[in-house]
XYZ file of C-alpha atoms in Angstrom:
730
model
C -6.401 10.386 -12.865
C -4.846 13.376 -11.139
C -1.376 12.911 -9.702
C -1.550 16.021 -7.536
C -0.190 15.439 -4.050
C -2.082 15.846 -0.821
C -1.427 18.694 1.581
C 1.860 18.744 3.471
C 0.014 18.042 6.710
C -1.606 14.943 5.246
C 1.699 13.815 3.762
C 3.244 14.042 7.213
C 0.400 12.021 8.740
C 0.682 9.412 5.986
C 4.401 9.113 6.597
C 4.001 8.786 10.360
C 1.138 6.281 10.135
C 2.776 4.156 7.446
C 6.155 4.135 9.171
C 4.560 3.342 12.530
C 2.537 0.396 11.262
C 5.455 -0.897 9.221
C 7.822 -0.608 12.175
C 5.340 -2.426 14.425
C 4.941 -5.252 11.896
C 8.707 -5.510 11.483
C 9.300 -5.619 15.232
C 6.596 -8.251 15.682
C 8.053 -10.481 12.985
C 11.568 -9.973 14.324
C 10.428 -10.849 17.840
C 8.895 -14.092 16.535
C 12.176 -14.915 14.841
C 10.425 -16.241 11.756
C 8.140 -14.927 9.069
C 6.374 -18.262 8.631
C 2.927 -19.072 10.017
C 0.452 -21.872 9.413
C -1.550 -19.476 7.266
C 1.375 -19.250 4.859
C 1.543 -23.024 4.581
C -2.205 -23.351 4.092
C -2.157 -20.832 1.254
C 0.888 -22.482 -0.293
C -0.918 -25.841 -0.159
C -3.340 -24.378 -2.703
C -0.447 -23.293 -4.894
C 1.110 -26.753 -4.487
C -2.010 -28.512 -5.731
C -2.328 -26.131 -8.667
C 1.341 -26.589 -9.585
C 1.155 -30.384 -9.492
C -2.131 -30.379 -11.417
C -0.521 -28.268 -14.155
C 2.607 -30.419 -14.336
C 4.857 -27.931 -12.540
C 5.532 -30.008 -9.427
C 8.802 -31.758 -8.547
C 10.010 -34.288 -11.094
C 9.669 -37.972 -10.259
C 12.694 -40.240 -10.321
C 12.161 -43.589 -12.018
C 14.569 -45.154 -9.520
C 12.060 -45.267 -6.676
C 9.574 -48.105 -6.261
C 7.169 -48.552 -3.381
C 6.338 -52.141 -2.513
C 3.149 -52.223 -0.508
C 1.779 -54.729 1.948
C -1.981 -54.599 1.549
C -5.028 -56.595 2.547
C -4.486 -58.653 -0.603
C -1.009 -59.495 0.658
C -2.440 -60.926 3.871
C -4.980 -62.839 1.805
C -2.188 -64.160 -0.415
C -0.268 -65.521 2.568
C -3.549 -66.562 4.230
C -2.484 -65.006 7.503
C -3.809 -62.275 9.772
C -0.369 -61.108 10.853
C 2.775 -60.306 8.964
C 4.900 -63.448 9.011
C 8.572 -62.586 8.701
C 9.301 -65.683 6.666
C 6.889 -64.313 4.070
C 8.753 -61.018 4.084
C 11.956 -62.990 3.630
C 10.511 -64.185 0.320
C 9.966 -60.564 -0.662
C 13.552 -59.666 0.285
C 14.914 -62.611 -1.663
C 12.814 -61.733 -4.693
C 14.050 -58.138 -4.660
C 17.640 -59.308 -4.254
C 17.195 -61.635 -7.215
C 15.738 -58.779 -9.291
C 18.704 -56.504 -8.511
C 17.087 -53.836 -6.317
C 19.680 -51.239 -5.286
C 18.507 -50.919 -1.697
C 15.509 -51.830 0.429
C 14.162 -49.408 2.984
C 11.509 -50.623 5.369
C 8.894 -48.304 6.821
C 8.144 -50.994 9.381
C 9.694 -51.628 12.796
C 10.031 -55.254 13.867
C 10.429 -54.582 17.564
C 9.903 -58.051 19.067
C 10.706 -61.629 18.307
C 8.169 -63.908 16.650
C 8.851 -67.597 16.025
C 12.493 -68.522 15.749
C 12.253 -69.976 12.256
C 10.594 -66.919 10.753
C 12.965 -64.508 12.476
C 16.013 -66.460 11.360
C 14.715 -66.678 7.821
C 14.039 -62.929 7.725
C 17.489 -62.114 9.158
C 19.140 -64.322 6.534
C 17.256 -62.540 3.737
C 18.452 -59.184 5.074
C 22.043 -60.390 5.112
C 21.696 -61.970 1.678
C 20.516 -58.777 0.022
C 23.245 -56.714 1.650
C 21.562 -53.285 1.448
C 18.500 -53.468 3.646
C 17.748 -50.432 5.807
C 15.725 -51.046 8.955
C 14.463 -47.897 10.646
C 14.277 -46.822 14.256
C 11.350 -44.900 15.663
C 12.329 -42.028 17.934
C 10.216 -40.011 20.309
C 11.504 -36.460 20.386
C 11.186 -33.153 22.212
C 11.673 -29.580 21.094
C 13.654 -28.974 24.297
C 17.044 -30.469 25.232
C 16.471 -33.893 26.807
C 18.674 -36.845 27.640
C 18.111 -40.024 25.675
C 16.843 -43.046 27.595
C 19.252 -45.859 26.882
C 18.310 -49.493 27.401
C 20.090 -52.828 27.262
C 20.379 -54.842 24.075
C 22.456 -55.319 20.960
C 20.197 -52.977 18.992
C 21.021 -50.128 21.378
C 24.698 -51.042 21.233
C 24.743 -50.875 17.457
C 22.676 -47.708 17.519
C 25.349 -46.086 19.678
C 28.389 -47.475 17.886
C 27.385 -47.599 14.200
C 24.461 -45.287 13.549
C 25.129 -42.141 15.597
C 27.578 -39.638 14.133
C 28.426 -35.949 14.251
C 28.299 -33.964 11.013
C 30.177 -30.704 10.512
C 28.050 -27.966 12.078
C 27.836 -24.236 11.531
C 25.509 -21.692 13.027
C 23.368 -21.872 16.116
C 21.820 -25.333 16.415
C 18.302 -25.766 17.723
C 17.473 -29.376 16.796
C 14.817 -31.699 18.122
C 16.123 -34.060 20.795
C 15.410 -37.792 20.805
C 14.178 -38.991 24.191
C 13.543 -42.725 23.648
C 13.503 -45.275 20.849
C 11.454 -48.070 19.387
C 14.256 -50.366 18.205
C 14.365 -53.214 15.746
C 14.645 -56.679 17.234
C 18.310 -57.319 18.092
C 18.743 -60.045 15.460
C 17.452 -57.814 12.672
C 19.369 -54.766 13.860
C 22.617 -56.700 13.647
C 21.944 -57.758 10.051
C 20.693 -54.391 8.752
C 23.099 -52.615 6.434
C 22.255 -49.236 7.954
C 19.465 -47.393 9.667
C 17.731 -44.067 9.989
C 14.730 -42.699 11.800
C 11.200 -42.703 10.400
C 9.800 -40.311 13.004
C 7.150 -38.278 11.237
C 6.633 -34.617 12.075
C 3.357 -32.849 11.373
C 2.760 -29.119 11.448
C 0.387 -27.782 14.134
C -2.535 -28.167 11.724
C -1.779 -31.881 11.319
C -0.359 -31.663 7.789
C 2.924 -33.402 6.985
C 4.907 -30.722 5.178
C 8.320 -31.116 6.805
C 10.693 -33.958 7.531
C 13.209 -33.951 10.371
C 16.435 -34.567 8.493
C 18.317 -35.408 11.684
C 17.565 -35.782 15.373
C 20.000 -35.148 18.179
C 20.698 -38.075 20.481
C 22.666 -36.754 23.436
C 25.732 -35.244 21.736
C 25.412 -36.981 18.354
C 22.908 -37.086 15.503
C 20.781 -39.679 13.760
C 19.629 -38.982 10.175
C 16.330 -39.834 8.577
C 16.347 -43.189 6.791
C 16.201 -41.574 3.355
C 19.305 -39.492 4.103
C 21.120 -42.651 5.233
C 20.156 -44.454 2.022
C 21.292 -41.572 -0.152
C 24.589 -41.014 1.691
C 25.488 -44.676 1.263
C 24.445 -44.520 -2.373
C 26.790 -41.607 -3.146
C 29.558 -42.872 -0.861
C 29.588 -39.919 1.547
C 30.047 -40.560 5.278
C 27.637 -38.727 7.567
C 30.655 -37.152 9.291
C 31.491 -35.315 6.047
C 28.055 -33.726 5.772
C 27.899 -29.984 6.512
C 24.892 -28.798 8.508
C 24.393 -25.027 8.437
C 21.575 -24.607 10.906
C 18.779 -22.440 9.612
C 20.126 -22.627 6.062
C 21.100 -25.941 4.504
C 22.511 -29.421 4.652
C 25.380 -29.800 2.188
C 26.351 -33.259 0.969
C 29.757 -32.558 -0.535
C 31.081 -33.948 -3.767
C 34.407 -35.718 -3.355
C 36.832 -37.883 -5.249
C 35.910 -40.843 -3.083
C 32.178 -40.437 -3.663
C 29.850 -40.467 -6.639
C 28.440 -36.939 -6.480
C 29.547 -34.653 -9.288
C 28.611 -31.529 -7.339
C 27.461 -30.667 -3.852
C 23.870 -31.517 -3.031
C 22.160 -28.822 -0.983
C 19.045 -29.510 1.085
C 17.456 -26.333 2.525
C 16.552 -26.649 6.216
C 15.304 -24.368 8.949
C 16.899 -23.743 12.325
C 15.458 -27.027 13.658
C 16.724 -29.202 10.844
C 13.368 -29.498 9.073
C 13.222 -29.725 5.303
C 10.114 -29.146 3.199
C 9.008 -32.450 1.695
C 8.983 -32.170 -2.131
C 5.960 -34.334 -2.917
C 5.926 -34.947 -6.678
C 2.271 -36.016 -6.700
C -0.542 -37.395 -4.599
C -0.287 -41.011 -3.482
C -2.204 -42.528 -6.398
C 0.081 -40.885 -8.976
C 3.351 -40.868 -7.052
C 6.067 -43.364 -7.992
C 5.836 -46.868 -9.311
C 4.162 -49.289 -6.925
C 3.665 -53.007 -6.664
C 1.978 -55.084 -4.001
C 4.213 -57.681 -2.335
C 1.842 -60.494 -3.273
C 1.818 -59.356 -6.917
C 5.618 -59.331 -6.919
C 5.775 -62.945 -5.737
C 3.037 -64.030 -8.126
C 4.669 -62.392 -11.153
C 8.034 -63.871 -10.233
C 6.591 -67.356 -10.636
C 5.809 -66.593 -14.274
C 8.980 -66.907 -16.351
C 7.462 -64.685 -19.037
C 7.164 -61.820 -16.556
C 10.529 -62.118 -14.873
C 12.196 -59.882 -17.450
C 9.605 -57.197 -16.892
C 10.058 -57.504 -13.158
C 13.798 -57.068 -13.539
C 13.228 -53.874 -15.518
C 10.819 -52.711 -12.841
C 13.119 -53.300 -9.842
C 16.702 -53.532 -11.061
C 18.840 -50.695 -9.700
C 15.853 -49.222 -7.892
C 15.446 -47.966 -4.359
C 12.560 -49.973 -2.964
C 10.631 -48.659 0.010
C 8.427 -51.225 1.715
C 5.425 -50.160 3.751
C 2.339 -51.747 5.248
C -0.730 -49.864 4.002
C -3.329 -52.464 4.890
C -6.513 -51.376 6.610
C -6.057 -50.977 10.333
C -2.264 -51.002 10.324
C -1.250 -48.234 7.932
C 0.090 -44.914 9.184
C -1.922 -42.286 7.336
C -1.612 -38.530 7.348
C -2.590 -35.367 5.540
C -0.177 -33.922 3.002
C -0.392 -30.621 1.107
C -1.791 -32.537 -1.864
C -4.433 -34.772 -0.292
C -6.135 -36.047 2.813
C -5.060 -39.436 4.126
C -1.921 -40.756 2.474
C 0.388 -43.565 3.658
C 3.327 -41.985 5.462
C 5.815 -44.079 3.514
C 5.164 -41.404 0.876
C 7.023 -38.858 3.046
C 10.244 -40.843 2.840
C 9.822 -41.688 -0.831
C 9.279 -38.006 -1.652
C 12.390 -36.909 0.268
C 14.530 -39.605 -1.351
C 13.118 -38.481 -4.691
C 14.209 -34.928 -3.914
C 17.759 -36.109 -3.295
C 17.881 -38.193 -6.464
C 16.504 -35.363 -8.632
C 18.116 -32.529 -6.647
C 14.703 -30.918 -6.246
C 13.981 -29.135 -2.984
C 11.858 -26.287 -1.775
C 13.635 -23.408 -0.090
C 11.835 -20.869 2.055
C 12.233 -17.117 2.067
C 14.094 -15.840 5.084
C 12.792 -13.289 7.562
C 15.115 -10.595 6.215
C 14.112 -11.204 2.601
C 10.414 -11.104 3.461
C 10.813 -7.861 5.422
C 12.538 -6.258 2.422
C 9.532 -7.118 0.238
C 7.166 -5.917 2.961
C 8.967 -2.578 3.130
C 8.991 -2.237 -0.646
C 5.257 -2.891 -0.965
C 4.485 -0.628 1.987
C 6.539 2.244 0.580
C 4.688 1.850 -2.706
C 1.373 2.053 -0.851
C 2.609 5.085 1.062
C 3.552 6.853 -2.161
C 0.157 6.073 -3.663
C -1.549 7.375 -0.518
C 0.307 10.652 -1.013
C -1.516 11.207 -4.298
C -4.676 13.240 -3.894
C -7.077 10.783 -5.488
C -7.938 7.989 -3.035
C -8.567 5.729 -6.012
C -4.813 5.673 -6.532
C -4.389 3.993 -3.147
C -7.163 1.506 -3.886
C -5.728 0.738 -7.318
C -2.233 0.326 -5.895
C -3.560 -1.922 -3.134
C -5.276 -4.095 -5.726
C -2.165 -4.145 -7.888
C -0.022 -5.149 -4.900
C -2.434 -7.992 -4.082
C -2.340 -9.240 -7.675
C 1.436 -8.889 -7.746
C 1.898 -10.864 -4.524
C -0.366 -13.639 -5.791
C 1.450 -13.817 -9.120
C 4.863 -13.456 -7.524
C 4.102 -16.324 -5.134
C 3.112 -18.509 -8.083
C 6.280 -17.632 -9.986
C 8.429 -18.298 -6.941
C 6.660 -21.594 -6.278
C 7.335 -22.763 -9.813
C 11.002 -22.067 -9.062
C 10.654 -24.110 -5.834
C 10.973 -20.983 -3.706
C 8.336 -20.718 -0.986
C 7.225 -17.152 -0.343
C 5.288 -16.377 2.893
C 2.434 -14.729 1.044
C -0.044 -14.812 3.930
C 2.265 -13.098 6.411
C 3.664 -10.570 3.955
C 0.270 -10.034 2.352
C -1.385 -9.691 5.745
C 1.239 -7.188 6.874
C 0.839 -5.216 3.653
C -2.932 -5.308 4.163
C -2.410 -3.952 7.676
C -0.346 -1.092 6.265
C -2.989 -0.483 3.588
C -5.830 -0.393 6.114
C -3.772 1.798 8.428
C -3.098 4.281 5.648
C -6.740 4.170 4.625
C -7.916 4.771 8.191
C -5.420 7.608 8.590
C -6.609 9.216 5.379
C -10.265 8.804 6.274
C -9.702 10.340 9.695
C -7.477 13.161 8.460
C -9.560 13.908 5.386
C -12.706 13.809 7.502
C -11.238 16.351 9.884
C -9.992 18.427 6.967
C -13.400 18.318 5.299
C -15.057 19.286 8.571
C -12.627 22.173 8.941
C -13.233 23.374 5.388
C -16.985 23.112 5.694
C -17.018 24.918 9.012
C -14.598 27.581 7.810
C -16.224 28.370 4.472
C -19.864 27.331 4.420
C -21.041 30.699 5.732
C -19.295 32.851 3.186
C -18.613 30.617 0.176
C -20.942 29.429 -2.576
C -22.119 25.869 -2.011
C -20.446 24.574 -5.162
C -17.149 26.124 -4.079
C -17.406 24.415 -0.691
C -18.123 21.106 -2.451
C -15.108 21.590 -4.702
C -12.891 22.331 -1.715
C -14.151 19.225 0.047
C -13.201 17.162 -2.989
C -9.935 19.041 -3.558
C -8.683 20.231 -0.156
C -5.187 20.799 -1.511
C -6.563 23.888 -3.276
C -6.755 25.485 0.152
C -3.224 26.197 1.280
C -3.321 26.897 4.988
C -1.023 29.583 6.310
C -1.211 31.881 3.295
C -0.038 31.911 -0.286
C 0.678 34.611 -2.822
C -1.915 34.874 -5.566
C -3.247 37.387 -8.107
C -6.868 38.118 -7.189
C -9.511 40.819 -7.239
C -10.824 42.314 -4.020
C -14.023 44.335 -3.588
C -14.894 46.831 -0.869
C -18.342 48.376 -0.512
C -19.719 50.858 1.988
C -23.002 52.667 2.478
C -22.827 56.419 1.963
C -23.807 58.436 5.049
C -24.847 55.368 6.995
C -23.690 56.801 10.310
C -26.148 59.676 10.156
C -28.885 57.348 8.917
C -28.359 54.948 11.811
C -28.648 57.771 14.310
C -32.188 58.489 13.082
C -33.426 54.860 13.338
C -34.367 52.679 16.280
C -31.887 49.802 16.747
C -34.273 46.969 15.879
C -35.354 48.673 12.660
C -31.744 49.454 11.800
C -30.698 45.832 12.297
C -33.494 44.534 10.068
C -32.620 47.033 7.343
C -28.919 46.266 7.516
C -29.473 42.495 7.540
C -31.699 42.695 4.481
C -29.126 44.802 2.677
C -26.188 42.543 3.598
C -28.132 39.384 2.724
C -28.927 40.650 -0.765
C -25.379 41.838 -1.367
C -23.938 38.547 -0.079
C -26.157 36.543 -2.413
C -24.767 38.492 -5.360
C -21.131 38.023 -4.314
C -21.593 34.288 -3.796
C -23.500 33.917 -7.058
C -20.536 35.444 -8.892
C -18.123 32.979 -7.272
C -16.709 35.384 -4.721
C -16.291 34.874 -1.006
C -17.300 37.164 1.820
C -14.181 38.036 3.756
C -15.868 40.047 6.467
C -18.608 42.493 7.408
C -17.635 45.625 9.297
C -20.860 47.333 10.167
C -22.359 48.258 6.808
C -19.089 47.622 4.927
C -18.473 44.467 2.906
C -15.108 43.000 1.940
C -15.134 40.247 -0.681
C -12.540 38.397 -2.759
C -12.668 36.776 -6.160
C -10.117 34.122 -7.123
C -9.902 32.268 -3.808
C -9.944 29.721 -2.462
C -10.465 28.296 -5.958
C -8.355 29.942 -8.652
C -10.316 31.535 -11.490
C -9.082 33.289 -14.601
C -11.955 35.794 -14.804
C -11.886 37.030 -11.212
C -11.753 40.687 -12.351
C -14.848 40.234 -14.544
C -16.698 38.554 -11.685
C -15.790 41.259 -9.187
C -16.903 44.088 -11.498
C -20.106 42.281 -12.428
C -20.835 41.724 -8.733
C -20.311 45.460 -8.082
C -22.736 46.393 -10.859
C -25.347 43.890 -9.676
C -25.021 45.190 -6.123
C -25.842 48.699 -7.370
C -28.744 47.388 -9.428
C -30.160 45.363 -6.552
C -29.821 48.323 -4.195
C -31.847 50.497 -6.587
C -34.592 47.866 -6.475
C -34.454 47.729 -2.688
C -34.669 51.506 -2.410
C -38.079 51.420 -4.073
C -39.274 48.775 -1.619
C -37.842 50.582 1.390
C -39.260 53.928 0.283
C -42.734 52.393 0.311
C -42.045 51.279 3.890
C -40.890 54.726 4.931
C -37.300 53.613 5.310
C -34.373 55.855 4.394
C -32.651 55.745 1.028
C -29.364 53.812 0.978
C -26.566 54.241 -1.534
C -23.346 52.275 -1.649
C -19.922 52.910 -3.084
C -17.763 50.086 -4.462
C -14.009 49.985 -4.985
C -12.239 47.110 -6.773
C -8.560 46.391 -7.281
C -6.718 43.490 -8.888
C -3.211 42.497 -7.918
C -0.920 40.204 -5.986
C -1.948 39.588 -2.399
C -1.498 37.026 0.362
C -4.521 34.786 0.930
C -4.990 32.145 3.587
C -5.921 31.426 7.172
C -4.299 33.993 9.387
C -4.406 34.561 13.094
C -3.522 32.473 16.134
C -3.756 28.715 16.581
C -7.014 29.209 18.455
C -8.632 32.005 16.458
C -7.982 32.608 12.788
C -9.689 34.006 9.735
C -9.513 33.271 6.036
C -8.594 36.636 4.554
C -6.310 38.571 2.235
C -3.634 41.114 3.048
C -1.282 43.311 1.065
C -1.009 46.685 -0.675
C -3.421 45.554 -3.368
C -6.069 45.013 -0.689
C -5.463 48.411 0.865
C -5.769 50.096 -2.532
C -9.210 48.582 -3.111
C -10.329 50.007 0.226
C -8.970 53.446 -0.737
C -10.771 53.314 -4.093
C -14.063 52.665 -2.339
C -13.534 55.853 -0.307
C -12.320 57.815 -3.350
C -15.767 57.442 -4.936
C -16.939 60.226 -2.631
C -14.591 62.760 -4.270
C -15.898 62.020 -7.768
C -19.511 61.222 -6.870
C -19.133 57.789 -8.481
C -20.610 54.441 -7.431
C -18.080 51.910 -8.783
C -14.381 52.696 -9.142
C -11.717 50.266 -10.329
C -7.951 50.464 -10.636
C -5.993 50.313 -13.870
C -4.836 46.772 -13.020
C -8.466 45.672 -12.778
C -9.270 47.557 -15.983
C -6.517 45.762 -17.916
C -7.641 42.400 -16.471
C -11.204 42.751 -17.759
C -12.375 40.879 -20.810
C -12.253 43.461 -23.630
C -15.661 44.767 -24.666
C -17.457 43.258 -21.670
C -18.015 46.461 -19.651
C -18.510 50.149 -20.401
C -15.896 52.160 -18.490
C -14.328 55.596 -18.567
C -11.063 56.949 -17.245
C -11.510 59.054 -14.136
C -8.217 60.291 -12.752
C -4.656 59.530 -11.731
C -4.473 59.437 -7.956
C -2.078 58.738 -5.121
C -3.929 57.225 -2.198
C -2.994 58.166 1.329
C 0.299 56.688 2.420
C 1.452 55.759 -1.111
C 3.751 57.599 -3.492
C 2.904 55.682 -6.666
C 0.086 57.080 -8.780
C -2.745 54.821 -9.889
C -5.023 55.459 -12.844
C -8.624 54.845 -11.866
C -11.758 54.198 -13.895
C -15.468 54.398 -13.352
C -17.538 51.406 -14.434
C -20.810 52.517 -15.956
C -22.343 49.130 -16.652
C -22.331 46.193 -19.034
C -21.163 47.018 -22.555
C -24.745 46.629 -23.722
C -25.747 49.613 -21.594
C -27.381 52.276 -23.768
C -26.293 55.837 -22.976
C -28.148 59.043 -23.703
C -26.579 61.207 -26.440
C -25.425 63.857 -23.965
C -23.807 61.175 -21.786
C -21.914 59.772 -24.760
C -20.653 63.254 -25.586
C -19.747 63.872 -21.946
C -17.604 60.761 -21.624
C -15.926 61.432 -24.959
C -15.119 65.029 -24.023
C -13.825 63.996 -20.580
C -11.521 61.293 -21.941
C -10.103 63.639 -24.604
C -9.600 66.331 -21.970
C -7.872 63.933 -19.571
C -5.542 62.666 -22.297
C -4.584 66.257 -23.178
C -4.095 67.033 -19.495
C -1.624 64.179 -19.041
C 0.196 65.351 -22.197
C 0.516 68.859 -20.660
C -1.679 70.304 -23.406
C -3.550 72.349 -20.866
C -5.407 74.751 -23.213
C -7.137 71.943 -25.175
C -7.649 70.104 -21.906
C -9.361 73.113 -20.329
C -11.671 73.482 -23.312
C -12.639 69.805 -23.303
C -13.273 69.740 -19.530
C -15.464 72.829 -19.894
C -17.395 71.063 -22.630
C -17.808 68.022 -20.380
C -19.024 70.247 -17.552
C -21.552 71.866 -19.858
C -22.922 68.439 -20.722
C -23.053 67.405 -17.058
C -23.385 70.518 -14.882
C -21.975 70.266 -11.366
C -19.875 67.228 -12.335
C -17.310 66.924 -9.480
C -14.706 65.256 -11.684
C -14.752 67.936 -14.420
C -14.851 70.725 -11.847
C -11.880 69.255 -10.011
C -9.845 68.906 -13.196
C -10.558 72.513 -14.242
C -9.552 73.753 -10.806
C -6.283 71.821 -10.981
C -5.492 73.237 -14.420
C -6.124 76.780 -13.191
C -3.668 76.228 -10.352
C -0.929 74.867 -12.611
C 1.948 76.924 -13.975
C 3.166 75.049 -17.054
C 6.514 76.816 -16.916
C 7.332 75.614 -13.413
C 6.178 71.992 -13.655
C 8.910 69.536 -12.606
C 10.130 66.971 -15.170
C 8.564 64.091 -13.198
C 5.102 65.661 -13.080
C 2.586 62.909 -13.834
C -0.681 64.795 -13.409
C -1.747 62.819 -10.332
C -3.394 64.146 -7.240
C -2.695 62.935 -3.714
C -5.728 62.039 -1.649
C -5.453 63.061 1.972
C -8.316 60.976 3.319
C -9.082 57.279 3.305
């Protein structure tokens, strides 16, 4: 794959388009204040399921047990409602088995019968570590809490609300009203916390509100309360860095060996680290099974192993009463799983942290710059390949990050990168389309079709504005065309000229040259542009020979039609010249300029002096493939306006051209004479030129050389005499 870069104009457009789209995406994300969208969470749900299925999910603590109240439990007690005296039996059983703490996911808001309520309250007091939750309605805007009368509200205010240490700009959810526990139970509860569930806009429970603001103080989730009591850390010692983390500090008074850090967002939400779907998450036992097994002395030891030192969460999951919700791992799951999963995260120190806006933007910029660099490479496949590689990288990177419990916003970043990719692609398609249209319009009339196709595929080969290049340029002109045109009617003249120019153009294009311009009957053509070619001199000379051959054929046809005889002269030079589009912004022409171009034009005119048809310069002669053409030296000339002499040659034809014996002798005699002339051996030179003239009577070149020798005084020649002649006409 070619790594050649696109044109500077395209590179500028790529830079502007890429930077513009990237800046717009960055500003949009910054204005939102977060990089996270529901699309990110939905994609990460797929990663979550794959991670758990492959055993890469959060570890499960063996210290959590969920005791469930099911339809079988109601059947066991032979009741249609939950009798609190029956629950007292469950509390007593768990106290007897040594459960560390009991956390209810049930709110007992009203009194039932006095006996049952008293019995339940006694069981709470007897265990000593029963957590009864409070349900809070909340708002995302600051609201005052609606206080009511009752001992539950009094204890809520005095014992359960606290202020942690805060840093950063707080933007918590505000509690507006409460569903309290019955006063009797609230008084006996060891501690409390909220069980208010929060679902994302798509209805999936991915986050848990770690604390809610109640007027000027805060109330933690029940799992945070349980854990803080377990490690001996007061809520007032907890550090809340809004938008970053909750830090439960290690201390000499507590049981934590090192700080526990729970990542949160600016609203106090933490990602729930579900270790598995409901069926495979944590140890579970139905309340009725617990009581049944406890009656069997042979099973009591097993029950003690099952519950001793465990955190037991109790929830009602019976049909018609259970709170169910969607989690990232499954459809309907009992919401007690939310609290069990968060407590599990604290016990195992396993939490998900989310990439910040700044971090995501850095990745977005890195991927976009990579795409921009690939777009700068000429082959569009590089951009496609890079885009595919970026997509694969983001998918793999997200998986790697997820396995490290780092959540990467792959949908937002990937979508933004896709936007940059499509923007670059659209920019390239538009710019390349315009460039292709320009090239086709500019060259289709005077370039071979295959050259136009190559330029369309490789527009960087055409450097707009001009570049220096070694090329060969050809000039041709019809001899005596002015007098011929005066004798013809205009319509006939136009037809004749068009036929001539069409045939000559076909030859130039067939040899890979381009038509620079027509000036009346004159043709200017270049070889070696816009596509570089190593054999441009060969092609130019071959084109000149074929033009002469084709014109001889046309003369026969025209003679039969009574049309005048046309002869053309061709001059070719090879050298460094400037090639490119030149002119104004509105009107320009693809052409060549420079002394090398002017010399070719002068050589075309110099043919008249020597009665030759195809003259080339020494630089063209030395650029030809050896043995390809039959040539002969002609003279050393200084064209009008130039002081440097140029050796010129006549091209007779292809090397396979058979010459008559006299012609062979003529060329041999002329070359020997010219060599002697340049060496100032004028007597041998004169003799050789005379021999050449005898072989070709009336030869202008031999006559001219003899005349020059006769006019020379060898004794007065200056030291810098080079044997050249200055031409006074163009």
